[in-house]
Amino acid sequence: MSVKNIAIIGAGWSGLQISKVLIDCGFNVSIFEELCDVGGTWNPSNAYYDLWLHTPMYRCQFYDYEDFLNRNPLKKLRASDVFEYCKNYSKFTSLYSCAKFNTKITKVSYNSKTNKCILSAFDKQNSINTDYTFDFVINTQFNIPRMPSFKGIENFKGNLYHSNDIKEYRFDEITKRKDKVVLLGGSKSGTDIAYTFAKRNYNISWVLRSMYWFMCFDKTCFNSNTGKKPSLFYRMLYLFGTLFMINEFFTKIILFIWMITGYIKCPGKLHLNFRKFHLGYLDDDQLSIIAHQTNQIYSEIECLLEKQILLKNGQTIDCDTLICATGCDIIADEIELYKDGERINYKDIKYLYQYSVISEIPILCFTGLANLTFGPVNGYYRAAWILKFIEKNLSSKELYDISVKQSISSELYPFNKGNAMFDSSGFLLLTVKRRVRIMLTDFCDLKEFFGYVYNVIVKFDTAPLKSVKKYIDSKIKPEDPNILNEKFK
Ligand SMILES: Cc1cc2nc3c(=O)[nH]c(=O)nc-3n(C[C@H](O)[C@H](O)[C@H](O)COP(=O)(O)OP(=O)(O)OC[C@H]3O[C@@H](n4cnc5c(N)ncnc54)[C@H](O)[C@@H]3O)c2cc1C
């Protein structure tokens, strides 16, 4: 296939990194972003108040831009710093010049005769629809807030928010009014919001089914109080744990070892449900405040009343404001897909080639479903994967046959299952690893992969896999006028 013009949907940090690599390789790249700026998850319109990067910055850096805002790369950063970092990168690389903001892609229509896609773009500011034609489309959609449907919602007279809606000004409004707040959900965003209220001695009712086990940031990455790196013991514990989570049985054993060594912690009612493990990192201060200063109620919402909430355990709680920390879906806000005029229903899609491409539209790649890791690091590897995929030039039939053969029964119907990254289960690492294996077979051997994991976990270094970097470097076209190397001043 002859590919020149590529569309990237989403200017989150993975979309930015993918765009940069593809531009360097000589493609014409257009980025479409429905928000008014870059940053995705870390953009102020998505980030909730007091959102921090859970992982240290070094694990999320753009490969060709090591400016960590002059901070220790082992530290966590605030969402606002990550947003600044994304903006600086976009200026430094001139990526702003190929991005259309406030532009939401609503439809992708594939024409199998011309082998091109038409993107329908809605300009939110001017309410205008425009169609654009591309040789290849990359959809980086990742986090779309998920709201549960509640019985009795029509009677509820209080405020109802998703955790993403809790911006600083809204937090101030709630606390100034002295609202009776109920927080729903116990995963990472739930613990972040509970921590924000508890830190300010504001008492809320926190309804959750079960507390999660979380990684201890100070034991994994960096102790912000002492300024010390974790001991080699803990780093090795993490390394071996990560490498040996090869099946459900081993995953349980490793999580159990992590529990008894205090490497993962549950800041609430203890349990041995290994599926209630979240690959999020809480530091000692967060763990202590969440464990000792929050009012945790282990139940579920039965229905909403006028200014109260009835729980399944029969308890009723007063509520002026209900905050749902109920996570995000990958494609809840679906972009309509068409092939030769016929609508493709996401729910009917059974097979995805390497978790990325549906055989019906061989020139549309989903990057959010397969992650080597997060953000720019994911973007860099995905870019290499996409370059190779374009080169392979597989037909719809070939894609279908391979994906049927490769598919793993429990992971059928990927669009029905939602985002593996947010299933918050102890088996998350396992599913990620399967994806990693598939993605990396094209590039490196097991030894190199283990070396990479060792570097990230023990040496705190995310230099890209040599074979991936070599491959990307071999595709870069320095003579191409599209190469954007002007340093941002
Ligand atoms: C609360 C929260 C905390 C997290 N914490 C961490 C962390 O600490 N460390 C970490 O590594 N990861 C974390 N993650 C995961 C995080 O989402 C990823 O690391 C990363 O931000 C994903 O980047 P992305 O570019 O793939 O997707 P996103 O950041 O989601 O970017 C996708 C972009 O696509 C745009 N878009 C979507 N649909 C359309 C459309 N139809 N048309 C145009 N544009 C569209 C969106 O507006 C968005 O800007 C967290 C996620 C959440 C929700």
Coordinates of C-alpha atoms and ligand atoms in Angstrom, one line a residue:
M1 CA 0.0 0.0 0.0
S2 CA 1.3 3.4 -0.8
V3 CA 0.8 5.5 2.3
K4 CA 1.6 9.2 2.4
N5 CA -1.1 11.0 4.3
I6 CA -1.8 9.8 7.9
A7 CA -4.5 11.0 10.3
I8 CA -3.9 10.8 14.1
I9 CA -7.1 11.0 16.2
G10 CA -6.1 12.4 19.6
A11 CA -3.3 14.7 20.7
G12 CA -2.6 12.9 24.0
W13 CA 1.0 12.2 24.7
S14 CA 1.0 8.9 22.8
G15 CA -0.6 10.6 19.7
L16 CA 2.1 13.3 19.9
Q17 CA 4.9 10.8 20.1
I18 CA 3.5 8.7 17.2
S19 CA 3.0 11.8 15.1
K20 CA 6.6 12.9 15.6
V21 CA 8.1 9.6 14.6
L22 CA 5.9 9.4 11.5
I23 CA 6.7 12.9 10.5
D24 CA 10.4 12.1 10.9
C25 CA 9.9 9.2 8.6
G26 CA 8.5 11.4 5.9
F27 CA 4.7 11.0 6.2
N28 CA 2.3 13.9 6.1
V29 CA 0.6 13.8 9.4
S30 CA -2.6 15.6 10.5
I31 CA -3.7 15.5 14.1
F32 CA -7.3 15.9 15.1
E33 CA -8.1 16.7 18.7
E34 CA -11.5 17.5 20.1
L35 CA -10.1 19.5 23.1
C36 CA -8.6 22.9 22.6
D37 CA -5.0 21.8 23.3
V38 CA -2.7 18.8 23.6
G39 CA -2.3 16.5 26.6
G40 CA -5.3 14.2 26.6
T41 CA -5.6 12.7 30.1
W42 CA -3.4 15.5 31.5
N43 CA -5.3 18.4 29.8
P44 CA -7.1 20.5 32.4
S45 CA -10.4 19.7 30.8
N46 CA -9.9 16.0 31.6
A47 CA -7.7 16.0 34.7
Y48 CA -9.4 16.2 38.0
Y49 CA -8.2 18.4 40.9
D50 CA -5.0 17.1 42.5
L51 CA -4.3 14.5 39.8
W52 CA -0.7 13.4 39.8
L53 CA 1.2 11.1 37.6
H54 CA 1.2 7.8 39.4
T55 CA 4.4 6.6 37.8
P56 CA 7.7 8.4 37.9
M57 CA 8.3 10.9 35.1
Y58 CA 11.2 8.9 33.6
R59 CA 8.8 6.1 32.6
C60 CA 6.8 8.5 30.5
Q61 CA 9.2 10.7 28.7
F62 CA 9.2 11.6 25.0
Y63 CA 12.2 9.8 23.6
D64 CA 13.5 12.8 21.7
Y65 CA 12.9 15.3 24.5
E66 CA 14.4 14.7 27.8
D67 CA 13.4 18.0 29.4
F68 CA 11.7 17.0 32.6
L69 CA 10.9 20.5 33.5
N70 CA 14.2 20.4 35.4
R71 CA 12.9 18.0 37.9
N72 CA 14.1 14.8 39.3
P73 CA 12.9 12.2 36.7
L74 CA 12.2 9.7 39.5
K75 CA 9.5 12.0 41.0
K76 CA 5.9 12.0 40.3
L77 CA 4.5 15.1 38.6
R78 CA 1.2 17.0 38.9
A79 CA -1.2 16.8 36.0
S80 CA -0.5 20.5 35.3
D81 CA 3.2 19.8 35.0
V82 CA 2.6 16.9 32.6
F83 CA 0.3 19.2 30.6
E84 CA 3.1 21.8 30.4
Y85 CA 5.5 19.1 29.4
C86 CA 3.2 18.0 26.5
K87 CA 2.8 21.6 25.4
N88 CA 6.5 22.3 25.4
Y89 CA 7.2 19.1 23.4
S90 CA 4.6 20.2 20.8
K91 CA 6.2 23.6 20.5
F92 CA 9.7 22.1 20.4
T93 CA 8.8 19.7 17.6
S94 CA 6.4 22.1 15.9
L95 CA 3.7 19.5 16.2
Y96 CA 1.2 22.3 16.9
S97 CA 1.4 23.2 13.2
C98 CA -0.1 19.9 12.1
A99 CA -2.9 19.8 14.7
K100 CA -6.5 20.8 14.4
F101 CA -8.0 21.5 17.8
N102 CA -11.6 21.6 18.8
T103 CA -12.2 19.1 16.1
K104 CA -14.0 15.9 16.8
I105 CA -13.8 13.0 14.5
T106 CA -17.3 11.5 14.3
K107 CA -17.0 9.0 11.4
V108 CA -14.4 7.0 9.6
S109 CA -15.7 5.7 6.2
Y110 CA -13.5 3.2 4.4
N111 CA -13.6 2.7 0.6
S112 CA -12.2 -0.7 -0.2
K113 CA -11.8 0.1 -3.9
T114 CA -9.6 3.2 -3.4
N115 CA -8.2 1.8 -0.1
K116 CA -8.7 5.2 1.6
C117 CA -10.6 6.5 4.6
I118 CA -12.7 9.6 4.7
L119 CA -12.8 11.2 8.2
S120 CA -15.8 13.3 9.1
A121 CA -14.5 16.1 11.4
F122 CA -16.8 18.3 13.4
D123 CA -15.4 21.8 14.1
K124 CA -16.9 22.4 17.6
Q125 CA -16.2 26.2 17.5
N126 CA -17.9 26.9 14.2
S127 CA -20.3 23.9 14.1
I128 CA -19.1 22.9 10.7
N129 CA -18.6 19.3 9.4
T130 CA -15.7 18.7 7.0
D131 CA -14.5 15.5 5.3
Y132 CA -10.8 14.7 4.8
T133 CA -9.3 11.8 2.9
F134 CA -6.4 9.8 4.3
D135 CA -4.3 6.7 3.4
F136 CA -4.0 5.6 7.0
V137 CA -5.8 6.5 10.2
I138 CA -4.5 6.0 13.8
N139 CA -7.1 6.2 16.6
T140 CA -5.5 6.9 20.0
Q141 CA -8.8 7.3 21.9
F142 CA -8.2 6.2 25.4
N143 CA -10.1 7.5 28.3
I144 CA -13.7 8.4 28.0
P145 CA -15.5 8.9 31.4
R146 CA -17.9 6.1 32.3
M147 CA -21.1 7.0 34.3
P148 CA -23.2 4.3 35.8
S149 CA -27.0 4.4 35.4
F150 CA -28.7 4.7 38.8
K151 CA -32.2 3.6 39.8
G152 CA -34.1 6.7 41.0
I153 CA -32.0 9.2 39.2
E154 CA -35.1 11.1 38.2
N155 CA -35.8 11.8 41.9
F156 CA -32.3 12.9 42.8
K157 CA -32.0 16.6 43.6
G158 CA -28.3 16.7 44.3
N159 CA -25.3 17.3 42.0
L160 CA -24.0 14.3 40.1
Y161 CA -20.4 14.4 38.8
H162 CA -17.8 12.0 37.3
S163 CA -14.4 12.2 39.0
N164 CA -13.0 13.9 35.9
D165 CA -15.4 16.8 36.6
I166 CA -13.9 17.6 40.0
K167 CA -11.8 20.6 39.0
E168 CA -10.3 22.9 41.6
Y169 CA -13.1 25.5 41.3
R170 CA -15.8 22.7 41.7
F171 CA -14.0 21.3 44.7
D172 CA -14.0 24.8 46.3
E173 CA -17.7 25.2 45.6
I174 CA -18.5 21.9 47.2
T175 CA -16.4 22.5 50.3
K176 CA -17.6 26.1 50.7
R177 CA -21.2 25.0 50.5
K178 CA -20.4 22.3 53.0
D179 CA -22.1 19.7 50.8
K180 CA -22.6 16.2 52.1
V181 CA -20.5 14.3 49.6
V182 CA -20.7 10.7 48.6
L183 CA -17.9 9.3 46.6
L184 CA -18.5 6.1 44.7
G185 CA -15.7 3.7 43.6
G186 CA -12.5 2.4 45.0
S187 CA -9.9 2.4 42.2
K188 CA -7.2 4.9 41.5
S189 CA -9.4 7.9 40.8
G190 CA -11.6 7.1 43.8
T191 CA -8.6 7.0 46.1
D192 CA -7.2 10.2 44.6
I193 CA -10.5 12.0 45.2
A194 CA -10.9 10.5 48.7
Y195 CA -7.3 11.6 49.5
T196 CA -7.9 15.2 48.3
F197 CA -10.9 15.6 50.6
A198 CA -9.3 13.8 53.6
K199 CA -6.1 15.8 53.3
R200 CA -8.2 19.0 53.8
N201 CA -10.0 17.3 56.8
Y202 CA -13.3 17.3 54.8
N203 CA -15.4 14.4 55.8
I204 CA -17.1 12.5 53.0
S205 CA -18.8 9.1 52.7
W206 CA -16.9 6.8 50.5
V207 CA -18.9 3.9 49.1
L208 CA -16.9 1.1 47.6
R209 CA -17.3 -2.6 47.0
S210 CA -13.7 -3.4 48.0
M211 CA -10.5 -1.6 48.6
Y212 CA -7.8 -2.3 46.0
W213 CA -4.2 -3.3 46.6
F214 CA -1.9 -0.7 45.3
M215 CA 1.8 -0.6 44.5
C216 CA 3.8 1.4 47.1
F217 CA 5.5 4.3 45.2
D218 CA 8.1 4.8 47.8
K219 CA 9.2 1.1 47.7
T220 CA 9.0 0.9 43.9
C221 CA 10.4 4.2 42.6
F222 CA 11.6 6.9 44.9
N223 CA 11.1 7.9 48.5
S224 CA 10.2 11.6 48.3
N225 CA 10.8 12.1 52.0
T226 CA 14.3 10.7 52.1
G227 CA 15.2 11.3 48.5
K228 CA 16.4 7.7 48.3
K229 CA 15.8 5.1 45.6
P230 CA 14.2 1.9 46.8
S231 CA 16.5 -0.9 48.0
L232 CA 17.8 -3.4 45.5
F233 CA 15.7 -6.0 47.3
Y234 CA 12.4 -4.3 46.4
R235 CA 13.6 -3.6 42.8
M236 CA 14.4 -7.3 42.3
L237 CA 11.1 -8.2 43.9
Y238 CA 9.4 -6.1 41.3
L239 CA 11.5 -7.4 38.5
F240 CA 11.0 -11.1 39.3
G241 CA 7.3 -10.5 40.0
T242 CA 6.8 -8.8 36.7
L243 CA 8.7 -11.4 34.7
F244 CA 7.0 -14.4 36.3
M245 CA 3.4 -13.4 36.2
I246 CA 3.1 -15.8 33.3
N247 CA -0.2 -17.4 34.2
E248 CA -3.0 -17.0 36.8
F249 CA -1.4 -19.3 39.3
F250 CA 2.0 -17.5 39.3
T251 CA 0.3 -14.1 39.3
K252 CA -1.6 -15.1 42.5
I253 CA 1.7 -16.3 44.2
I254 CA 3.6 -13.2 43.2
L255 CA 0.8 -10.9 44.4
F256 CA 0.8 -12.8 47.7
I257 CA 4.5 -12.4 48.1
W258 CA 4.2 -8.7 47.3
M259 CA 1.4 -8.5 49.9
I260 CA 3.4 -10.1 52.7
T261 CA 6.6 -8.1 52.0
G262 CA 4.6 -4.9 52.1
Y263 CA 5.4 -4.1 48.5
I264 CA 1.7 -3.7 47.7
K265 CA -0.7 -2.2 50.3
C266 CA -4.4 -2.2 50.8
P267 CA -5.4 1.1 52.6
G268 CA -8.7 -0.3 53.8
K269 CA -10.4 -3.6 54.7
L270 CA -7.9 -6.3 54.0
H271 CA -8.8 -9.2 51.6
L272 CA -7.2 -11.8 49.5
N273 CA -9.1 -11.1 46.3
F274 CA -6.2 -11.0 43.8
R275 CA -8.4 -9.3 41.2
K276 CA -8.6 -6.3 43.4
F277 CA -5.1 -5.1 42.6
H278 CA -4.5 -1.9 40.8
L279 CA -1.4 -1.1 38.9
G280 CA -1.4 2.4 40.4
Y281 CA 1.2 3.8 42.7
L282 CA 0.3 5.5 46.1
D283 CA 3.0 7.0 48.2
D284 CA 3.3 6.5 52.0
D285 CA 1.5 9.8 52.7
Q286 CA -1.4 8.9 50.5
L287 CA -1.6 5.3 51.9
S288 CA -1.6 6.5 55.4
I289 CA -4.2 9.3 54.9
I290 CA -6.5 7.0 52.9
A291 CA -6.2 4.2 55.5
H292 CA -6.8 6.3 58.6
Q293 CA -8.7 9.5 57.6
T294 CA -11.5 8.3 55.3
N295 CA -14.9 7.1 56.0
Q296 CA -15.1 3.9 53.9
I297 CA -18.5 2.1 53.5
Y298 CA -18.3 -1.3 51.9
S299 CA -21.5 -1.6 49.9
E300 CA -23.1 -0.6 46.6
I301 CA -25.7 2.0 45.6
E302 CA -29.2 0.5 45.5
C303 CA -31.0 3.7 44.4
L304 CA -30.9 7.5 44.6
L305 CA -33.5 9.3 46.6
E306 CA -34.2 13.0 46.6
K307 CA -31.3 14.1 48.8
Q308 CA -30.2 10.7 50.0
I309 CA -28.6 7.5 48.8
L310 CA -29.9 4.1 49.7
L311 CA -27.2 1.4 49.8
K312 CA -27.6 -2.3 49.2
N313 CA -26.8 -3.0 52.9
G314 CA -29.9 -1.0 53.8
Q315 CA -28.1 2.1 55.0
T316 CA -29.2 5.5 53.9
I317 CA -26.7 8.4 53.5
D318 CA -27.4 12.1 53.1
C319 CA -26.1 13.4 49.9
D320 CA -25.9 16.8 48.2
T321 CA -23.1 15.8 45.8
L322 CA -22.5 12.4 44.4
I323 CA -19.1 11.9 42.7
C324 CA -18.7 8.8 40.6
A325 CA -15.1 7.6 40.4
T326 CA -16.2 4.9 38.1
G327 CA -13.4 4.9 35.6
C328 CA -13.2 5.4 31.8
D329 CA -14.0 3.4 28.7
I330 CA -11.8 3.3 25.7
I331 CA -14.4 3.9 23.0
A332 CA -17.5 4.8 24.9
D333 CA -17.8 7.8 22.6
E334 CA -17.7 5.8 19.5
I335 CA -16.5 7.1 16.2
E336 CA -18.9 5.6 13.6
L337 CA -17.2 3.1 11.3
Y338 CA -18.3 2.4 7.8
K339 CA -17.0 0.1 5.1
D340 CA -18.2 0.7 1.5
G341 CA -21.3 2.5 2.9
E342 CA -22.2 -0.2 5.5
R343 CA -22.0 0.5 9.2
I344 CA -19.7 -1.6 11.3
N345 CA -20.9 -2.2 14.8
Y346 CA -18.1 -2.3 17.4
K347 CA -19.9 -4.9 19.5
D348 CA -19.9 -7.3 16.6
I349 CA -16.1 -7.1 16.1
K350 CA -14.6 -10.4 17.3
Y351 CA -11.1 -10.3 16.1
L352 CA -8.5 -7.6 16.1
Y353 CA -5.1 -8.1 14.4
Q354 CA -2.5 -7.9 17.1
Y355 CA -5.1 -6.0 19.3
S356 CA -4.8 -3.1 16.8
V357 CA -6.5 -3.5 13.4
I358 CA -9.9 -4.7 12.4
S359 CA -9.8 -6.7 9.2
E360 CA -12.8 -4.8 7.8
I361 CA -10.7 -1.6 7.7
P362 CA -7.1 -2.5 7.1
I363 CA -5.9 1.1 7.2
L364 CA -7.3 2.0 10.7
C365 CA -5.2 1.2 13.7
F366 CA -6.4 1.4 17.4
T367 CA -3.5 2.2 19.7
G368 CA -5.3 2.4 23.0
L369 CA -6.1 -1.3 23.2
A370 CA -2.5 -2.5 23.1
N371 CA 0.0 -0.9 25.4
L372 CA 3.6 -1.7 25.9
T373 CA 3.4 0.8 28.6
F374 CA 1.8 4.3 28.7
G375 CA 2.0 7.5 26.9
P376 CA 5.0 8.5 24.9
V377 CA 6.7 5.2 25.5
N378 CA 3.7 3.4 24.2
G379 CA 3.6 5.9 21.4
Y380 CA 7.2 5.3 20.4
Y381 CA 6.7 1.5 20.2
R382 CA 3.4 1.9 18.5
A383 CA 5.0 4.1 15.8
A384 CA 7.5 1.3 15.1
W385 CA 4.7 -1.2 15.0
I386 CA 2.7 1.0 12.6
L387 CA 5.6 1.5 10.3
K388 CA 6.1 -2.2 10.0
F389 CA 2.4 -2.8 9.6
I390 CA 2.2 -0.4 6.7
E391 CA 5.2 -2.1 5.2
K392 CA 3.6 -5.6 5.4
N393 CA 0.6 -4.4 3.4
L394 CA -1.7 -7.1 4.6
S395 CA -5.1 -7.6 2.9
S396 CA -8.4 -7.7 4.8
K397 CA -8.4 -11.5 4.3
E398 CA -4.9 -12.0 5.5
L399 CA -5.6 -9.8 8.6
Y400 CA -8.7 -11.8 9.3
D401 CA -7.0 -15.2 9.0
I402 CA -4.1 -14.2 11.2
S403 CA -6.2 -12.6 13.9
V404 CA -8.5 -15.6 14.1
K405 CA -5.4 -17.8 14.6
Q406 CA -3.8 -15.5 17.2
S407 CA -6.9 -14.7 19.2
I408 CA -6.9 -15.9 22.8
S409 CA -10.4 -17.2 23.7
S410 CA -10.8 -15.1 26.9
E411 CA -9.9 -12.0 25.1
L412 CA -12.4 -12.3 22.3
Y413 CA -14.7 -9.3 21.6
P414 CA -12.2 -6.7 22.7
F415 CA -14.6 -3.8 22.2
N416 CA -17.2 -5.5 24.4
K417 CA -14.6 -6.0 27.2
G418 CA -13.6 -2.4 27.5
N419 CA -10.2 -1.2 28.3
A420 CA -7.9 -3.8 29.6
M421 CA -5.8 -1.0 31.2
F422 CA -8.7 -0.2 33.4
D423 CA -10.0 -3.6 34.4
S424 CA -8.1 -3.0 37.7
S425 CA -7.5 -6.7 38.0
G426 CA -4.5 -8.5 39.3
F427 CA -4.3 -10.1 35.9
L428 CA -3.7 -6.8 34.2
L429 CA 0.0 -7.4 33.9
L430 CA -0.8 -10.8 32.4
T431 CA -2.9 -9.4 29.6
V432 CA -0.5 -6.6 29.0
K433 CA 2.3 -9.1 28.7
R434 CA 0.4 -11.1 26.1
R435 CA 0.0 -8.0 24.1
V436 CA 3.6 -7.0 24.6
R437 CA 4.7 -10.4 23.3
I438 CA 2.7 -10.1 20.2
M439 CA 3.9 -6.6 19.6
L440 CA 7.5 -7.3 20.1
T441 CA 7.8 -10.5 18.1
D442 CA 8.5 -8.3 15.1
F443 CA 11.4 -6.5 16.8
C444 CA 13.3 -8.2 19.5
D445 CA 14.1 -11.5 21.1
L446 CA 13.3 -12.4 24.7
K447 CA 16.8 -11.6 25.9
E448 CA 16.5 -8.0 24.7
F449 CA 13.0 -7.7 26.2
F450 CA 14.2 -8.9 29.6
G451 CA 17.1 -6.5 29.3
Y452 CA 14.6 -3.7 28.7
V453 CA 12.5 -4.7 31.7
Y454 CA 15.6 -4.9 33.9
N455 CA 16.7 -1.4 32.8
V456 CA 13.3 0.1 33.6
I457 CA 12.8 -1.5 36.9
V458 CA 16.3 -1.9 38.4
K459 CA 18.3 0.8 36.7
F460 CA 15.6 3.4 36.2
D461 CA 16.3 3.9 32.6
T462 CA 13.9 3.7 29.7
A463 CA 16.2 3.8 26.8
P464 CA 14.2 2.3 23.9
L465 CA 14.8 -1.2 22.8
K466 CA 17.8 -1.2 20.6
S467 CA 16.1 -3.1 17.8
V468 CA 13.1 -0.8 17.8
K469 CA 15.2 2.3 17.8
K470 CA 17.4 0.9 15.0
Y471 CA 14.3 0.1 13.0
I472 CA 12.9 3.6 13.5
D473 CA 16.2 5.2 12.8
S474 CA 16.5 3.3 9.5
K475 CA 13.2 4.8 8.4
I476 CA 13.9 8.4 9.2
K477 CA 14.3 10.5 6.2
P478 CA 16.6 13.5 7.1
E479 CA 16.3 15.0 3.7
D480 CA 12.5 15.3 3.9
P481 CA 11.4 18.9 4.3
N482 CA 8.7 17.8 6.8
I483 CA 11.3 17.0 9.4
L484 CA 10.6 19.4 12.2
N485 CA 13.8 20.0 14.1
E486 CA 13.6 23.6 14.9
K487 CA 14.4 24.1 18.5
F488 CA 11.7 25.8 20.5
K489 CA 13.0 29.0 22.0
Ligands
LIG1 C1 -7.2 9.4 36.1 C2 -6.1 8.7 35.3 C3 -4.8 8.7 35.8 C4 -3.8 8.1 35.1 N1 -2.6 8.0 35.7 C5 -1.5 7.5 34.9 C6 -0.2 7.6 35.4 O1 0.0 8.0 36.5 N2 0.8 7.1 34.7 C7 0.6 6.6 33.5 O2 1.5 6.2 32.8 N3 -0.7 6.5 33.0 C8 -1.7 7.0 33.7 N4 -3.0 6.9 33.2 C9 -3.2 6.3 31.9 C10 -3.1 7.5 30.9 O3 -4.4 7.7 30.4 C11 -2.1 7.3 29.9 O4 -0.9 7.2 30.5 C12 -2.0 8.3 28.8 O5 -2.4 9.6 29.3 C13 -2.7 7.9 27.7 O6 -2.3 8.8 26.7 P1 -2.9 8.6 25.3 O7 -2.3 9.7 24.4 O8 -2.8 7.2 24.8 O9 -4.5 8.9 25.5 P2 -5.3 10.2 26.0 O10 -4.4 10.9 27.0 O11 -6.6 9.7 26.5 O12 -5.5 11.0 24.7 C14 -6.5 10.7 23.7 C15 -6.9 12.0 23.1 O13 -7.9 11.7 22.1 C16 -8.8 12.7 22.0 N5 -10.0 12.2 21.4 C17 -10.8 11.1 21.8 N6 -11.8 11.0 20.9 C18 -11.6 11.9 19.9 C19 -12.4 12.1 18.8 N7 -13.5 11.5 18.4 N8 -11.9 13.2 18.0 C20 -10.8 13.9 18.3 N9 -10.1 13.6 19.4 C21 -10.5 12.6 20.2 C22 -9.0 13.0 23.5 O14 -9.6 14.3 23.7 C23 -7.6 12.9 24.0 O15 -7.0 14.2 24.0 C24 -4.1 7.5 33.9 C25 -5.4 7.6 33.3 C26 -6.4 8.2 34.0 C27 -7.8 8.3 33.4

